[in-house]
Amino acid sequence: MLLALDLNDARPLHEQVASSIRRAIAEGSYAPGDRLPPARDLAQALGINANTVLRALRDLRDEGLLEFRRGRGVSVAGRADGRAQLVARVRELLEEAGKLGYGRDDLIAMLKELS
């Protein structure tokens, strides 16, 4: 998995890590059931603290995207392909909209115009 962090991004590092993992799953780099590298390995590769990576992984677990299994590590949840991928794409849309000066309410208004 090739993750990259943008040090110029105002978002906290754990959010950037979570976003990168979401994107990798959404793009098919990881399929349901696939194991992710250990948090220590990810942290070392990114040059950040392992607790930062663990926080991102916990956030993704809480979203239903990842499963933690004692003794087996972290894997992509079996239901990660449906709603979780859509949520990941919506988060990316919100991030992109924020960079362009649009907020959540602006996006909701745009969606209502389309329906």
Coordinates of C-alpha atoms in Angstrom, one line a residue, residues 3-87:
L3 CA 0.2 6.0 1.4
A4 CA 1.3 9.6 1.2
L5 CA 0.8 12.5 3.6
D6 CA 0.6 16.1 2.7
L7 CA 2.5 18.2 5.3
N8 CA 0.8 21.3 3.9
D9 CA -2.6 19.9 4.5
A10 CA -4.4 21.5 7.5
R11 CA -6.1 18.2 8.5
P12 CA -4.7 16.2 11.4
L13 CA -2.3 13.4 10.4
H14 CA -4.7 10.7 11.6
E15 CA -7.4 12.0 9.2
Q16 CA -4.9 12.0 6.3
V17 CA -3.9 8.4 7.1
A18 CA -7.5 7.3 7.3
S19 CA -8.3 9.1 4.1
S20 CA -5.4 7.4 2.3
I21 CA -6.5 4.0 3.5
R22 CA -10.1 4.7 2.5
R23 CA -8.9 5.7 -1.0
A24 CA -6.8 2.5 -1.3
I25 CA -9.8 0.4 -0.4
A26 CA -12.2 2.3 -2.7
E27 CA -9.7 2.0 -5.6
G28 CA -9.4 -1.8 -5.1
S29 CA -5.9 -1.9 -3.7
Y30 CA -7.4 -3.9 -0.8
A31 CA -10.4 -6.1 -1.1
P32 CA -12.7 -7.4 1.7
G33 CA -10.7 -9.8 3.9
D34 CA -7.3 -8.5 2.9
R35 CA -4.9 -7.8 5.8
L36 CA -3.3 -4.4 6.2
P37 CA 0.3 -4.0 7.2
P38 CA 0.9 -3.6 10.9
A39 CA 0.4 -0.1 12.3
R40 CA 4.1 0.1 13.3
D41 CA 5.2 -0.7 9.7
L42 CA 2.8 2.0 8.3
A43 CA 4.0 4.5 10.9
Q44 CA 7.6 3.8 10.1
A45 CA 7.0 4.1 6.3
L46 CA 5.1 7.4 6.8
G47 CA 7.6 8.8 9.4
I48 CA 4.9 9.3 12.0
N49 CA 4.0 8.0 15.5
A50 CA 2.4 4.5 15.6
N51 CA -0.4 5.9 17.8
T52 CA -1.4 8.3 15.0
V53 CA -1.8 5.3 12.7
L54 CA -3.7 3.4 15.3
R55 CA -6.1 6.3 15.8
A56 CA -6.8 6.3 12.0
L57 CA -7.3 2.5 12.1
R58 CA -9.8 2.8 15.0
D59 CA -11.7 5.5 13.2
L60 CA -12.0 3.3 10.1
R61 CA -13.0 0.4 12.3
D62 CA -15.8 2.5 13.9
E63 CA -17.0 3.4 10.3
G64 CA -17.2 -0.3 9.6
L65 CA -14.5 -0.3 7.0
L66 CA -11.9 -2.4 9.0
E67 CA -12.1 -5.3 11.4
F68 CA -9.6 -5.9 14.2
R69 CA -8.9 -9.5 15.0
R70 CA -6.8 -10.5 18.0
G71 CA -3.7 -12.3 16.7
R72 CA -4.6 -11.7 13.1
G73 CA -4.2 -8.0 12.7
V74 CA -6.4 -5.6 10.9
S75 CA -8.3 -6.5 7.8
V76 CA -10.8 -4.9 5.4
A77 CA -14.3 -5.6 6.5
G78 CA -16.5 -8.0 4.5
R79 CA -19.0 -5.2 3.9
A80 CA -16.5 -2.6 3.0
D81 CA -17.4 -2.6 -0.6
G82 CA -20.9 -1.0 -0.4
R83 CA -21.8 1.8 2.0
A84 CA -18.3 2.2 3.4
Q85 CA -16.9 3.0 -0.1
L86 CA -19.7 5.5 -0.7
V87 CA -19.0 7.1 2.6

